[in-house]
Short mmCIF file of N, CA and C in Angstrom, two decimals:
data_model
loop_
_atom_site.label_atom_id
_atom_site.label_comp_id
_atom_site.label_asym_id
_atom_site.label_seq_id
_atom_site.Cartn_x
_atom_site.Cartn_y
_atom_site.Cartn_z
N MET A 446 114.69 79.76 259.03
CA MET A 446 115.84 79.18 258.11
C MET A 446 117.00 80.19 258.38
N THR A 447 118.19 79.60 258.46
CA THR A 447 119.33 80.48 258.68
C THR A 447 120.23 80.46 257.52
N ASP A 448 121.04 81.49 257.39
CA ASP A 448 121.93 81.54 256.26
C ASP A 448 123.37 80.98 256.59
N GLU A 449 123.41 80.34 257.73
CA GLU A 449 124.72 79.77 258.20
C GLU A 449 125.22 78.71 257.27
N PRO A 450 126.55 78.56 256.89
CA PRO A 450 127.06 77.55 256.01
C PRO A 450 126.98 76.17 256.71
N LYS A 451 126.84 75.20 255.91
CA LYS A 451 126.89 73.67 256.42
C LYS A 451 128.08 73.37 257.25
N ASP A 452 129.33 73.84 256.53
CA ASP A 452 130.56 73.54 257.05
C ASP A 452 131.12 74.83 257.52
N PRO A 453 131.73 74.98 258.69
CA PRO A 453 132.34 76.22 259.20
C PRO A 453 133.53 76.61 258.20
N PRO A 454 133.85 77.87 258.15
CA PRO A 454 135.00 78.18 257.28
C PRO A 454 136.38 77.66 257.91
N ALA A 455 137.31 77.36 257.20
CA ALA A 455 138.39 76.67 257.71
C ALA A 455 139.11 77.49 258.83
N HIS A 456 139.14 78.78 258.75
CA HIS A 456 139.77 79.62 259.95
C HIS A 456 139.01 79.48 261.18
N GLU A 457 137.87 78.89 261.19
CA GLU A 457 137.09 78.83 262.35
C GLU A 457 137.18 77.41 262.94
N ALA A 458 137.63 76.42 262.22
CA ALA A 458 137.78 75.12 262.71
C ALA A 458 139.25 75.03 263.28
N ALA A 459 139.10 74.60 264.50
CA ALA A 459 140.49 74.50 265.23
C ALA A 459 141.37 73.41 264.73
N ASP A 460 140.70 72.35 264.16
CA ASP A 460 141.64 71.30 263.67
C ASP A 460 141.79 71.50 262.02
N ALA A 461 141.51 72.53 261.24
CA ALA A 461 141.63 72.78 259.94
C ALA A 461 143.17 72.76 259.60
N ARG A 462 143.49 71.99 258.59
CA ARG A 462 144.90 72.00 258.13
C ARG A 462 145.07 72.57 256.82
N LEU A 463 146.43 72.92 256.47
CA LEU A 463 146.84 73.42 255.10
C LEU A 463 147.58 72.27 254.42
N TRP A 464 147.03 72.14 253.18
CA TRP A 464 147.71 71.29 252.13
C TRP A 464 148.12 72.01 250.92
N ALA A 465 149.14 71.54 250.25
CA ALA A 465 149.48 72.10 249.00
C ALA A 465 149.17 71.00 247.91
N LEU A 466 148.70 71.54 246.79
CA LEU A 466 148.33 70.53 245.66
C LEU A 466 149.01 71.26 244.38
N ILE A 467 149.98 70.52 243.75
CA ILE A 467 150.78 71.03 242.61
C ILE A 467 150.33 70.27 241.41
N PRO A 468 149.45 70.76 240.48
CA PRO A 468 149.20 70.24 239.25
C PRO A 468 150.49 70.03 238.40
N CYS A 469 150.80 68.80 238.03
CA CYS A 469 152.11 68.54 237.30
C CYS A 469 151.91 67.63 236.15
N ALA A 470 150.73 67.75 235.45
CA ALA A 470 150.46 66.72 234.43
C ALA A 470 150.45 67.37 232.99
N GLY A 471 150.85 68.61 232.96
CA GLY A 471 150.87 69.26 231.62
C GLY A 471 152.01 68.52 230.78
N THR A 472 151.61 68.69 229.52
CA THR A 472 152.66 68.08 228.41
C THR A 472 153.63 69.08 227.76
N GLY A 473 153.41 70.27 227.97
CA GLY A 473 154.33 71.35 227.39
C GLY A 473 153.90 71.63 226.02
N ALA A 474 152.85 71.25 225.56
CA ALA A 474 152.56 71.50 224.12
C ALA A 474 152.65 72.98 223.66
N ARG A 475 152.13 73.83 224.51
CA ARG A 475 152.05 75.23 224.14
C ARG A 475 153.30 75.92 224.27
N SER A 476 154.23 75.36 225.09
CA SER A 476 155.47 76.03 225.48
C SER A 476 156.53 75.91 224.29
N GLY A 477 156.30 74.91 223.50
CA GLY A 477 157.30 74.58 222.36
C GLY A 477 158.53 73.87 222.82
N SER A 478 158.54 73.45 224.13
CA SER A 478 159.72 72.91 224.68
C SER A 478 159.78 71.33 224.31
N ASP A 479 160.85 70.70 224.47
CA ASP A 479 160.96 69.30 224.27
C ASP A 479 160.49 68.47 225.51
N GLY A 480 159.28 68.30 225.62
CA GLY A 480 158.74 67.63 226.90
C GLY A 480 158.00 68.61 227.62
N PRO A 481 157.46 68.11 228.83
CA PRO A 481 156.74 69.04 229.79
C PRO A 481 157.55 70.21 230.32
N LYS A 482 157.12 71.35 230.42
CA LYS A 482 157.91 72.55 230.75
C LYS A 482 158.28 72.43 232.30
N GLN A 483 157.41 71.73 233.08
CA GLN A 483 157.66 71.60 234.50
C GLN A 483 159.10 70.77 234.76
N TYR A 484 159.46 70.04 233.81
CA TYR A 484 160.75 69.44 233.87
C TYR A 484 161.85 69.95 233.14
N GLN A 485 161.69 71.05 232.50
CA GLN A 485 162.78 71.74 231.90
C GLN A 485 163.72 72.35 232.98
N PRO A 486 165.04 72.23 232.68
CA PRO A 486 165.96 72.70 233.61
C PRO A 486 165.99 74.31 233.82
N LEU A 487 165.99 74.78 235.08
CA LEU A 487 166.16 76.18 235.35
C LEU A 487 167.27 76.27 236.55
N ALA A 488 168.32 76.92 236.43
CA ALA A 488 169.32 77.07 237.46
C ALA A 488 169.78 75.69 237.92
N GLY A 489 169.99 74.83 237.10
CA GLY A 489 170.52 73.55 237.33
C GLY A 489 169.60 72.39 237.74
N GLN A 490 168.37 72.54 237.82
CA GLN A 490 167.38 71.59 238.21
C GLN A 490 165.95 71.81 237.47
N PRO A 491 165.19 70.73 237.44
CA PRO A 491 163.83 70.92 236.82
C PRO A 491 163.04 71.96 237.49
N MET A 492 162.28 72.74 236.86
CA MET A 492 161.42 73.78 237.52
C MET A 492 160.50 73.25 238.61
N VAL A 493 159.97 72.17 238.48
CA VAL A 493 159.08 71.69 239.46
C VAL A 493 159.77 71.46 240.81
N LEU A 494 161.03 71.04 240.70
CA LEU A 494 161.84 70.84 242.12
C LEU A 494 161.94 72.26 242.73
N HIS A 495 162.07 73.43 242.03
CA HIS A 495 162.25 74.79 242.70
C HIS A 495 160.93 74.92 243.34
N THR A 496 159.78 74.71 242.66
CA THR A 496 158.35 74.86 243.14
C THR A 496 158.28 74.14 244.45
N LEU A 497 158.71 72.89 244.43
CA LEU A 497 158.40 72.01 245.69
C LEU A 497 159.32 72.45 246.74
N ALA A 498 160.63 72.96 246.42
CA ALA A 498 161.42 73.47 247.50
C ALA A 498 160.84 74.55 248.20
N ALA A 499 160.10 75.49 247.49
CA ALA A 499 159.46 76.58 248.11
C ALA A 499 158.41 76.18 249.02
N PHE A 500 157.50 75.17 248.62
CA PHE A 500 156.42 74.71 249.38
C PHE A 500 157.00 73.85 250.58
N ALA A 501 158.07 73.10 250.54
CA ALA A 501 158.81 72.44 251.59
C ALA A 501 159.32 73.35 252.68
N GLY A 502 159.53 74.69 252.33
CA GLY A 502 159.95 75.48 253.35
C GLY A 502 158.83 76.18 254.12
N VAL A 503 157.66 75.76 253.98
CA VAL A 503 156.28 76.27 254.58
C VAL A 503 156.03 75.09 255.72
N ALA A 504 156.45 75.25 256.86
CA ALA A 504 156.26 74.41 258.12
C ALA A 504 154.83 73.94 258.33
N ARG A 505 153.93 74.88 258.05
CA ARG A 505 152.56 74.61 258.50
C ARG A 505 151.75 73.88 257.53
N LEU A 506 152.42 73.38 256.41
CA LEU A 506 151.64 72.60 255.50
C LEU A 506 151.60 71.06 256.06
N THR A 507 150.41 70.56 255.95
CA THR A 507 150.26 69.24 256.47
C THR A 507 151.04 68.19 255.40
N HIS A 508 150.74 68.42 254.14
CA HIS A 508 151.51 67.65 253.21
C HIS A 508 151.45 68.41 251.76
N ILE A 509 152.41 68.06 251.03
CA ILE A 509 152.28 68.46 249.59
C ILE A 509 152.10 67.37 248.67
N ALA A 510 150.98 67.47 247.80
CA ALA A 510 150.60 66.45 246.97
C ALA A 510 150.87 66.96 245.39
N VAL A 511 151.38 66.12 244.70
CA VAL A 511 151.70 66.46 243.23
C VAL A 511 150.90 65.45 242.40
N VAL A 512 150.11 66.13 241.51
CA VAL A 512 149.34 65.34 240.46
C VAL A 512 150.06 65.20 239.25
N VAL A 513 150.32 64.10 238.67
CA VAL A 513 151.17 63.74 237.49
C VAL A 513 150.21 62.92 236.62
N ALA A 514 150.51 62.97 235.27
CA ALA A 514 149.87 62.02 234.17
C ALA A 514 150.25 60.54 234.63
N GLY A 515 149.23 59.75 234.28
CA GLY A 515 149.37 58.28 234.58
C GLY A 515 150.60 57.79 234.18
N GLU A 516 151.23 58.04 233.14
CA GLU A 516 152.43 57.45 232.61
C GLU A 516 153.72 58.08 233.09
N ASP A 517 153.75 59.18 233.82
CA ASP A 517 154.74 60.01 234.25
C ASP A 517 155.55 59.29 235.25
N VAL A 518 156.93 59.13 234.97
CA VAL A 518 157.81 58.44 235.68
C VAL A 518 158.81 59.39 236.38
N PHE A 519 158.75 60.67 236.25
CA PHE A 519 159.75 61.64 236.75
C PHE A 519 160.10 61.46 238.26
N PHE A 520 158.90 61.27 239.11
CA PHE A 520 159.00 61.29 240.51
C PHE A 520 159.42 59.87 241.11
N GLU A 521 159.73 58.97 240.15
CA GLU A 521 160.24 57.65 240.75
C GLU A 521 161.70 57.86 241.29
N SER A 522 162.37 58.89 240.82
CA SER A 522 163.58 59.38 241.41
C SER A 522 163.71 60.62 242.18
N HIS A 523 162.51 61.37 242.31
CA HIS A 523 162.50 62.65 242.92
C HIS A 523 161.17 62.65 243.86
N LYS A 524 160.99 61.67 244.69
CA LYS A 524 159.77 61.55 245.35
C LYS A 524 159.73 62.01 246.90
N ALA A 525 160.80 62.25 247.39
CA ALA A 525 160.99 62.38 248.83
C ALA A 525 160.02 63.69 249.20
N GLY A 526 159.30 63.34 250.37
CA GLY A 526 158.50 64.42 251.08
C GLY A 526 157.30 64.80 250.30
N ILE A 527 156.73 64.13 249.34
CA ILE A 527 155.48 64.47 248.85
C ILE A 527 154.61 63.28 248.74
N LEU A 528 153.23 63.64 248.57
CA LEU A 528 152.27 62.59 248.29
C LEU A 528 152.17 62.63 246.79
N LEU A 529 152.20 61.49 245.95
CA LEU A 529 152.05 61.52 244.65
C LEU A 529 150.82 60.79 244.03
N SER A 530 150.12 61.41 243.19
CA SER A 530 148.98 60.92 242.61
C SER A 530 149.15 60.85 241.02
N HIS A 531 148.93 59.87 240.43
CA HIS A 531 148.93 59.53 238.97
C HIS A 531 147.56 59.82 238.44
N GLY A 532 146.81 60.91 238.92
CA GLY A 532 145.65 61.07 238.51
C GLY A 532 145.39 62.38 237.61
N GLY A 533 146.41 62.72 236.99
CA GLY A 533 146.43 63.83 235.93
C GLY A 533 145.23 63.72 235.07
N GLY A 534 144.52 64.86 234.94
CA GLY A 534 143.41 64.97 234.06
C GLY A 534 143.73 65.47 232.64
N PRO A 535 142.69 65.55 231.77
CA PRO A 535 143.03 66.09 230.39
C PRO A 535 143.35 67.60 230.39
N THR A 536 142.83 68.30 231.56
CA THR A 536 142.91 69.71 231.76
C THR A 536 143.55 70.02 233.13
N ARG A 537 143.97 71.26 233.39
CA ARG A 537 144.54 71.59 234.59
C ARG A 537 143.42 71.53 235.68
N ALA A 538 142.10 71.90 235.28
CA ALA A 538 141.11 71.77 236.26
C ALA A 538 140.70 70.36 236.50
N GLY A 539 140.77 69.49 235.61
CA GLY A 539 140.61 68.09 235.86
C GLY A 539 141.66 67.58 236.87
N SER A 540 142.98 67.99 236.50
CA SER A 540 143.97 67.39 237.51
C SER A 540 143.72 67.97 238.99
N VAL A 541 143.18 69.27 239.05
CA VAL A 541 143.09 69.81 240.28
C VAL A 541 142.01 69.11 241.04
N LEU A 542 140.92 68.76 240.34
CA LEU A 542 139.59 68.03 240.88
C LEU A 542 140.16 66.77 241.29
N ASN A 543 140.86 66.00 240.48
CA ASN A 543 141.33 64.65 240.80
C ASN A 543 142.35 64.76 242.02
N GLY A 544 143.11 65.85 242.12
CA GLY A 544 144.05 66.05 243.25
C GLY A 544 143.18 66.31 244.48
N LEU A 545 142.11 67.15 244.46
CA LEU A 545 141.33 67.35 245.60
C LEU A 545 140.86 66.03 246.08
N GLU A 546 140.29 65.22 245.14
CA GLU A 546 139.61 63.82 245.61
C GLU A 546 140.77 62.92 246.19
N PHE A 547 141.90 63.07 245.81
CA PHE A 547 143.20 62.29 246.22
C PHE A 547 143.56 62.65 247.66
N LEU A 548 143.45 64.07 247.85
CA LEU A 548 143.75 64.65 249.23
C LEU A 548 142.66 64.17 250.22
N LEU A 549 141.39 64.01 249.79
CA LEU A 549 140.47 63.40 250.75
C LEU A 549 140.86 61.92 251.15
N GLN A 550 141.27 61.24 250.21
CA GLN A 550 141.77 59.78 250.36
C GLN A 550 143.04 59.83 251.31
N GLN A 551 143.75 60.71 251.27
CA GLN A 551 144.91 60.83 252.11
C GLN A 551 144.59 61.41 253.55
N GLY A 552 143.39 61.72 253.82
CA GLY A 552 143.00 62.18 255.09
C GLY A 552 142.66 63.69 255.14
N ALA A 553 142.64 64.45 254.16
CA ALA A 553 142.34 65.81 254.23
C ALA A 553 140.72 65.86 254.65
N GLU A 554 140.35 66.78 255.21
CA GLU A 554 139.03 67.01 255.64
C GLU A 554 138.33 68.15 254.74
N ARG A 555 137.05 68.24 254.70
CA ARG A 555 136.47 69.21 253.83
C ARG A 555 136.60 70.61 254.25
N ASN A 556 136.91 70.75 255.61
CA ASN A 556 137.01 72.13 256.05
C ASN A 556 138.67 72.54 256.07
N ASP A 557 139.35 71.63 255.57
CA ASP A 557 140.88 72.12 255.38
C ASP A 557 141.00 73.02 254.30
N TRP A 558 142.20 73.73 254.20
CA TRP A 558 142.43 74.61 253.13
C TRP A 558 143.62 73.90 252.29
N VAL A 559 143.29 74.20 250.98
CA VAL A 559 144.23 73.69 249.98
C VAL A 559 144.77 74.81 249.04
N LEU A 560 146.13 74.85 249.11
CA LEU A 560 146.80 75.89 248.29
C LEU A 560 147.31 75.30 246.96
N VAL A 561 146.70 75.67 245.85
CA VAL A 561 147.08 75.06 244.49
C VAL A 561 147.97 75.93 243.69
N HIS A 562 149.21 75.43 243.22
CA HIS A 562 150.13 76.13 242.58
C HIS A 562 150.66 75.25 241.46
N ASP A 563 150.77 75.95 240.19
CA ASP A 563 151.34 75.17 239.07
C ASP A 563 152.78 74.78 239.34
N ALA A 564 153.16 73.54 238.75
CA ALA A 564 154.51 72.94 239.05
C ALA A 564 155.46 73.89 238.32
N ALA A 565 155.08 74.49 237.22
CA ALA A 565 156.00 75.34 236.33
C ALA A 565 156.16 76.74 236.74
N ARG A 566 155.48 77.10 237.79
CA ARG A 566 155.64 78.47 238.24
C ARG A 566 156.63 78.50 239.37
N CYS A 567 157.83 78.34 239.09
CA CYS A 567 158.70 78.08 240.01
C CYS A 567 159.61 79.23 240.63
N LEU A 568 159.13 80.30 240.49
CA LEU A 568 159.78 81.53 241.19
C LEU A 568 159.24 81.95 242.48
N ILE A 569 158.20 81.08 242.94
CA ILE A 569 157.51 81.44 244.29
C ILE A 569 158.51 81.06 245.33
N THR A 570 158.40 81.76 246.52
CA THR A 570 159.21 81.47 247.72
C THR A 570 158.38 81.04 248.89
N ALA A 571 159.01 80.49 249.84
CA ALA A 571 158.32 80.08 251.05
C ALA A 571 157.76 81.31 251.69
N ASP A 572 158.36 82.47 251.75
CA ASP A 572 157.93 83.67 252.33
C ASP A 572 156.68 84.17 251.52
N GLN A 573 156.53 84.15 250.32
CA GLN A 573 155.41 84.57 249.68
C GLN A 573 154.14 83.52 249.96
N ILE A 574 154.41 82.29 250.08
CA ILE A 574 153.34 81.45 250.44
C ILE A 574 152.90 81.66 251.81
N ASN A 575 153.88 81.88 252.71
CA ASN A 575 153.45 82.21 254.19
C ASN A 575 152.73 83.59 254.20
N ALA A 576 152.98 84.51 253.38
CA ALA A 576 152.36 85.80 253.30
C ALA A 576 150.95 85.52 252.85
N LEU A 577 150.77 84.82 251.95
CA LEU A 577 149.44 84.52 251.29
C LEU A 577 148.55 83.90 252.39
N ILE A 578 149.19 82.77 253.03
CA ILE A 578 148.36 82.14 254.16
C ILE A 578 147.98 83.20 255.23
N ASP A 579 148.89 84.12 255.58
CA ASP A 579 148.52 84.99 256.63
C ASP A 579 147.49 86.04 256.18
N ALA A 580 147.69 86.43 254.91
CA ALA A 580 146.65 87.44 254.39
C ALA A 580 145.16 86.84 254.35
N CYS A 581 145.18 85.56 254.09
CA CYS A 581 143.92 84.80 253.79
C CYS A 581 143.34 84.12 255.05
N ALA A 582 144.09 84.02 256.08
CA ALA A 582 143.70 83.19 257.25
C ALA A 582 142.35 83.60 257.93
N ALA A 583 142.08 84.72 257.87
CA ALA A 583 140.70 85.32 258.54
C ALA A 583 139.55 85.33 257.56
N ASP A 584 139.79 84.95 256.34
CA ASP A 584 138.77 85.12 255.26
C ASP A 584 138.01 83.77 255.28
N ALA A 585 136.73 83.73 255.03
CA ALA A 585 135.95 82.47 255.09
C ALA A 585 136.20 81.71 253.72
N VAL A 586 136.54 82.30 252.71
CA VAL A 586 136.70 81.57 251.51
C VAL A 586 138.06 81.47 250.97
N GLY A 587 139.18 82.01 251.61
CA GLY A 587 140.52 81.99 251.21
C GLY A 587 140.84 83.19 250.13
N GLY A 588 141.69 82.82 249.36
CA GLY A 588 142.12 83.98 248.44
C GLY A 588 142.91 83.32 247.13
#
């Protein structure tokens, strides 16, 4: 019997791709804001658009997927360049799980890597995302 994994780590698979998954189904209940905090303006635009701009600046991402609540209509007018799932769950973990299943439906493979980042954590930059990818690329489980 061997201890080898069933699926090779993503960094060993020549065809492994990088995907971004942005959970965006929160209601903002704990933030005390009027509505979901990811849609609150910061520097002239909703926080989530700053987050998406950073990920859009990472050329090696296959796609960026955003998971919103079923009734969310925000992205009807802000949809360019993303995959959109209305599969938001009752918790962040539920939204991430639903998002991972959505990515599989969109063509992601089980050995692909997925970067998960909250919609309202809008101070991230493309350089930071690229540095994370570079730091974790040789690791079998990511970071």
